[in-house]
PDB file of C-alpha atoms in Angstrom:
ATOM      1  CA  MET A 682      73.956  61.530  41.133  1.00 51.00           C
ATOM      2  CA  PRO A 683      72.908  61.939  37.496  1.00 60.00           C
ATOM      3  CA  THR A 684      69.782  59.782  38.015  1.00 69.00           C
ATOM      4  CA  LYS A 685      68.595  61.931  40.934  1.00 70.00           C
ATOM      5  CA  ARG A 686      69.004  65.021  38.779  1.00 69.00           C
ATOM      6  CA  LYS A 687      66.975  63.514  35.928  1.00 73.00           C
ATOM      7  CA  THR A 688      64.222  62.458  38.321  1.00 82.00           C
ATOM      8  CA  PHE A 689      64.127  65.932  39.863  1.00 83.00           C
ATOM      9  CA  PHE A 690      63.771  67.648  36.489  1.00 81.00           C
ATOM     10  CA  ALA A 691      61.100  65.189  35.374  1.00 82.00           C
ATOM     11  CA  GLN A 692      59.054  65.860  38.513  1.00 83.00           C
ATOM     12  CA  LEU A 693      59.558  69.603  38.128  1.00 82.00           C
ATOM     13  CA  GLY A 694      58.361  69.485  34.530  1.00 80.00           C
ATOM     14  CA  MET A 695      55.226  67.521  35.432  1.00 78.00           C
ATOM     15  CA  THR A 696      54.425  69.945  38.249  1.00 82.00           C
ATOM     16  CA  LEU A 697      54.773  72.940  35.934  1.00 76.00           C
ATOM     17  CA  LEU A 698      52.480  71.334  33.368  1.00 73.00           C
ATOM     18  CA  ILE A 699      49.792  70.710  35.953  1.00 78.00           C
ATOM     19  CA  ILE A 700      50.020  74.234  37.375  1.00 77.00           C
ATOM     20  CA  THR A 701      50.026  75.999  34.002  1.00 71.00           C
ATOM     21  CA  SER A 702      47.086  74.040  32.673  1.00 69.00           C
ATOM     22  CA  GLY A 703      44.949  75.687  35.353  1.00 62.00           C
ATOM     23  CA  LYS A 704      42.430  72.883  35.515  1.00 57.00           C
ATOM     24  CA  THR A 705      41.600  70.508  38.280  1.00 54.00           C
ATOM     25  CA  ALA A 706      41.137  66.794  37.805  1.00 51.00           C
ATOM     26  CA  SER A 707      37.332  67.119  38.042  1.00 52.00           C
ATOM     27  CA  GLN A 708      37.328  69.727  35.290  1.00 56.00           C
ATOM     28  CA  ALA A 709      39.499  67.556  33.082  1.00 49.00           C
ATOM     29  CA  ASN A 710      36.963  64.720  33.346  1.00 50.00           C
ATOM     30  CA  GLN A 711      34.172  66.929  31.992  1.00 54.00           C
ATOM     31  CA  VAL A 712      35.084  66.693  28.332  1.00 49.00           C
ATOM     32  CA  GLY A 713      32.932  68.618  25.888  1.00 51.00           C
ATOM     33  CA  THR A 714      31.017  70.686  28.459  1.00 51.00           C
ATOM     34  CA  THR A 715      29.999  74.224  27.719  1.00 51.00           C
ATOM     35  CA  ASN A 716      31.241  77.161  29.713  1.00 50.00           C
ATOM     36  CA  SER A 717      28.196  79.065  30.919  1.00 52.00           C
ATOM     37  CA  GLN A 718      29.961  82.449  30.805  1.00 54.00           C
ATOM     38  CA  THR A 719      31.133  82.266  27.191  1.00 52.00           C
ATOM     39  CA  SER A 720      28.660  79.609  25.984  1.00 54.00           C
ATOM     40  CA  SER A 721      31.295  77.922  23.865  1.00 57.00           C
ATOM     41  CA  ILE A 722      32.533  74.372  23.920  1.00 59.00           C
ATOM     42  CA  THR A 723      35.702  73.925  25.919  1.00 60.00           C
ATOM     43  CA  ASN A 724      37.883  71.004  26.844  1.00 65.00           C
ATOM     44  CA  VAL A 725      37.211  69.071  23.648  1.00 59.00           C
ATOM     45  CA  TRP A 726      39.647  66.223  23.435  1.00 59.00           C
ATOM     46  CA  LEU A 727      40.337  65.186  19.902  1.00 57.00           C
ATOM     47  CA  THR A 728      41.294  61.615  19.137  1.00 62.00           C
ATOM     48  CA  PRO A 729      44.021  61.073  16.597  1.00 65.00           C
ATOM     49  CA  SER A 730      42.537  60.216  13.230  1.00 68.00           C
ATOM     50  CA  GLN A 731      43.049  56.868  11.591  1.00 69.00           C
ATOM     51  CA  ILE A 732      45.927  56.710   9.163  1.00 73.00           C
ATOM     52  CA  PRO A 733      44.430  56.047   5.732  1.00 74.00           C
ATOM     53  CA  THR A 734      45.758  53.126   3.758  1.00 80.00           C
ATOM     54  CA  SER A 735      46.951  53.767   0.246  1.00 82.00           C
ATOM     55  CA  VAL A 736      45.315  51.917  -2.617  1.00 84.00           C
ATOM     56  CA  PHE A 737      47.188  51.759  -5.903  1.00 78.00           C
ATOM     57  CA  ASP A 738      45.188  50.916  -9.001  1.00 75.00           C
ATOM     58  CA  ASP A 739      48.052  50.073 -11.312  1.00 75.00           C
ATOM     59  CA  ALA A 740      46.507  47.656 -13.750  1.00 76.00           C
ATOM     60  CA  PRO A 741      48.434  47.085 -16.968  1.00 72.00           C
ATOM     61  CA  GLY A 742      46.985  49.096 -19.790  1.00 72.00           C
ATOM     62  CA  THR A 743      45.923  52.007 -17.571  1.00 76.00           C
ATOM     63  CA  GLY A 744      47.804  55.244 -17.005  1.00 76.00           C
ATOM     64  CA  VAL A 745      50.883  56.611 -18.722  1.00 78.00           C
ATOM     65  CA  ASP A 746      54.557  56.737 -17.888  1.00 80.00           C
ATOM     66  CA  PRO A 747      55.127  60.270 -16.469  1.00 82.00           C
ATOM     67  CA  PHE A 748      58.694  60.403 -17.782  1.00 85.00           C
ATOM     68  CA  TYR A 749      57.944  59.000 -21.251  1.00 83.00           C
ATOM     69  CA  PRO A 750      54.289  59.809 -22.010  1.00 83.00           C
ATOM     70  CA  ASN A 751      54.496  58.567 -25.615  1.00 84.00           C
ATOM     71  CA  SER A 752      55.919  55.213 -24.551  1.00 80.00           C
ATOM     72  CA  THR A 753      53.964  52.043 -25.307  1.00 78.00           C
ATOM     73  CA  ARG A 754      55.416  50.107 -22.363  1.00 74.00           C
ATOM     74  CA  ARG A 755      52.146  50.307 -20.458  1.00 70.00           C
ATOM     75  CA  GLY A 756      50.038  49.352 -23.432  1.00 66.00           C
ATOM     76  CA  THR A 757      47.000  47.152 -23.228  1.00 63.00           C
ATOM     77  CA  ILE A 758      47.368  43.458 -22.668  1.00 65.00           C
ATOM     78  CA  ALA A 759      46.073  41.348 -25.503  1.00 69.00           C
ATOM     79  CA  LYS A 760      43.371  39.067 -24.181  1.00 73.00           C
ATOM     80  CA  GLU A 761      43.560  35.494 -25.300  1.00 78.00           C
ATOM     81  CA  PRO A 762      40.436  34.478 -27.144  1.00 79.00           C
ATOM     82  CA  LYS A 763      38.457  31.777 -25.435  1.00 78.00           C
ATOM     83  CA  THR A 764      38.694  28.600 -27.383  1.00 78.00           C
ATOM     84  CA  THR A 765      36.472  25.707 -26.622  1.00 72.00           C
ATOM     85  CA  THR A 766      38.063  22.396 -27.306  1.00 68.00           C
ATOM     86  CA  PRO A 767      35.599  20.110 -29.003  1.00 67.00           C
ATOM     87  CA  VAL A 768      34.864  16.908 -27.167  1.00 65.00           C
ATOM     88  CA  GLN A 769      36.806  14.286 -29.026  1.00 74.00           C
ATOM     89  CA  ARG A 770      35.419  10.873 -29.627  1.00 77.00           C
ATOM     90  CA  PRO A 771      37.475   8.218 -27.856  1.00 81.00           C
ATOM     91  CA  ARG A 772      39.694   6.070 -30.038  1.00 87.00           C
ATOM     92  CA  LEU A 773      37.664   2.893 -30.345  1.00 90.00           C
ATOM     93  CA  VAL A 774      38.604   0.267 -32.922  1.00 89.00           C
ATOM     94  CA  LEU A 775      36.500  -2.716 -33.944  1.00 91.00           C
ATOM     95  CA  SER A 776      39.095  -5.312 -34.842  1.00 91.00           C
ATOM     96  CA  GLY A 777      36.865  -8.306 -35.519  1.00 91.00           C
ATOM     97  CA  ILE A 778      33.522 -10.072 -35.251  1.00 92.00           C
ATOM     98  CA  SER A 779      33.326 -13.790 -34.583  1.00 92.00           C
ATOM     99  CA  PHE A 780      30.713 -16.386 -33.739  1.00 88.00           C
ATOM    100  CA  ALA A 781      30.918 -18.395 -30.528  1.00 82.00           C
ATOM    101  CA  GLY A 782      28.152 -20.662 -29.245  1.00 83.00           C
ATOM    102  CA  GLY A 783      25.591 -19.259 -31.674  1.00 87.00           C
ATOM    103  CA  LYS A 784      26.284 -15.659 -30.545  1.00 91.00           C
ATOM    104  CA  ARG A 785      28.208 -12.904 -32.234  1.00 93.00           C
ATOM    105  CA  VAL A 786      31.258 -11.633 -30.366  1.00 94.00           C
ATOM    106  CA  ALA A 787      32.831  -8.269 -31.252  1.00 94.00           C
ATOM    107  CA  THR A 788      36.408  -7.377 -30.351  1.00 93.00           C
ATOM    108  CA  ILE A 789      36.720  -3.651 -29.513  1.00 92.00           C
ATOM    109  CA  ASN A 790      40.121  -2.360 -28.364  1.00 91.00           C
ATOM    110  CA  ASN A 791      41.221  -5.937 -27.566  1.00 90.00           C
ATOM    111  CA  ARG A 792      38.124  -6.632 -25.409  1.00 93.00           C
ATOM    112  CA  ALA A 793      35.445  -9.165 -26.361  1.00 93.00           C
ATOM    113  CA  PHE A 794      31.798  -8.002 -26.238  1.00 94.00           C
ATOM    114  CA  THR A 795      28.482  -9.733 -26.790  1.00 94.00           C
ATOM    115  CA  GLU A 796      25.216  -7.853 -27.323  1.00 94.00           C
ATOM    116  CA  GLY A 797      24.097  -6.004 -24.161  1.00 94.00           C
ATOM    117  CA  GLU A 798      27.480  -6.346 -22.444  1.00 94.00           C
ATOM    118  CA  GLU A 799      29.058  -3.291 -20.802  1.00 95.00           C
ATOM    119  CA  MET A 800      32.672  -2.783 -19.626  1.00 93.00           C
ATOM    120  CA  GLU A 801      35.606  -0.351 -19.594  1.00 93.00           C
ATOM    121  CA  VAL A 802      38.157  -0.291 -22.393  1.00 92.00           C
ATOM    122  CA  ASP A 803      41.414   1.608 -22.839  1.00 90.00           C
ATOM    123  CA  ALA A 804      40.918   4.402 -25.360  1.00 85.00           C
ATOM    124  CA  GLY A 805      44.283   6.064 -25.776  1.00 81.00           C
ATOM    125  CA  SER A 806      45.260   7.733 -22.499  1.00 84.00           C
ATOM    126  CA  THR A 807      41.819   7.335 -20.884  1.00 87.00           C
ATOM    127  CA  LYS A 808      39.406   4.569 -20.012  1.00 90.00           C
ATOM    128  CA  VAL A 809      35.906   4.630 -21.465  1.00 91.00           C
ATOM    129  CA  ARG A 810      32.907   2.618 -20.321  1.00 93.00           C
ATOM    130  CA  ILE A 811      31.048   1.321 -23.374  1.00 94.00           C
ATOM    131  CA  LYS A 812      27.989  -0.840 -23.908  1.00 95.00           C
ATOM    132  CA  CYS A 813      27.561  -3.031 -26.966  1.00 95.00           C
ATOM    133  CA  GLU A 814      24.010  -2.457 -28.246  1.00 96.00           C
ATOM    134  CA  HIS A 815      23.985  -4.446 -31.501  1.00 95.00           C
ATOM    135  CA  ILE A 816      26.447  -6.563 -33.480  1.00 95.00           C
ATOM    136  CA  GLY A 817      25.918  -6.701 -37.265  1.00 92.00           C
ATOM    137  CA  ASP A 818      27.813  -8.564 -40.002  1.00 89.00           C
ATOM    138  CA  ASP A 819      30.620  -5.978 -40.276  1.00 91.00           C
ATOM    139  CA  TYR A 820      29.637  -3.281 -37.769  1.00 94.00           C
ATOM    140  CA  VAL A 821      28.838  -2.759 -34.075  1.00 96.00           C
ATOM    141  CA  ILE A 822      26.601  -0.116 -32.473  1.00 95.00           C
ATOM    142  CA  ILE A 823      27.863   0.985 -29.066  1.00 95.00           C
ATOM    143  CA  THR A 824      26.864   3.538 -26.430  1.00 94.00           C
ATOM    144  CA  TYR A 825      29.426   5.470 -24.384  1.00 91.00           C
ATOM    145  CA  GLY A 826      29.837   8.589 -22.238  1.00 86.00           C
ATOM    146  CA  SER A 827      27.598  10.750 -20.149  1.00 83.00           C
ATOM    147  CA  PRO A 828      25.198  11.832 -21.613  1.00 87.00           C
ATOM    148  CA  PRO A 829      25.060   8.574 -23.571  1.00 89.00           C
ATOM    149  CA  GLN A 830      26.145   8.847 -27.193  1.00 90.00           C
ATOM    150  CA  GLN A 831      25.563   6.107 -29.701  1.00 92.00           C
ATOM    151  CA  ILE A 832      28.064   5.434 -32.487  1.00 92.00           C
ATOM    152  CA  GLU A 833      28.609   2.785 -35.103  1.00 93.00           C
ATOM    153  CA  LEU A 834      31.998   1.124 -35.466  1.00 92.00           C
ATOM    154  CA  LYS A 835      32.943  -0.680 -38.678  1.00 92.00           C
ATOM    155  CA  ILE A 836      35.619  -3.285 -39.108  1.00 87.00           C
ATOM    156  CA  GLN A 837      38.804  -1.652 -40.315  1.00 75.00           C
ATOM    157  CA  ARG A 838      40.186  -3.339 -43.383  1.00 73.00           C
ATOM    158  CA  TYR A 839      43.941  -3.153 -43.770  1.00 64.00           C
TER     159      TYR A 839
END
C-alpha cells in the first residue's frame, strides 16, 4: 500500500508541474526564440557553469603567516651556489721503463706499453683508455680521454 501511495503522489506532482508551466512540448523545444508580442528573449535554458579549480601558489618564501605576520617561518630558501667540479686527471702511475727486444717498454698502472700501443687501465675507481705516444729515458707521454689530452708521466722515485 505505501508504494502505491508514493507512486500516486509522484505522478500527481509531475502532472502539476506540466500544467503550471503552461508550455507545450513544441514550445519547450524552441529554446531562445523571441516572443513577437513582447520582443524579448524567452525560454532561455542556462547550462550550469563549470566549477572552477583552485590553484594555490604557495611557494616557500612568498606570502606571510596571517596569524604571525612578523614570523620568519616562511622566509626565503637559500639557493645552493652552483659548483662545477673540475675534471680530475685519472690516477696514472709510471712505475718503470725497461728494454725488451730493442724496444722500450713502459709499465703504467701495472700494464706494459710500447710506443703506439693503446689499452684500458684501472685508474682508481674507473677505467681509462690510454695511448702511449713516446717513451723517454725516465718519462712517458700518453694521450687519454675525449677530447684527447696529452700528459707526461715521470718515474716516481721512492
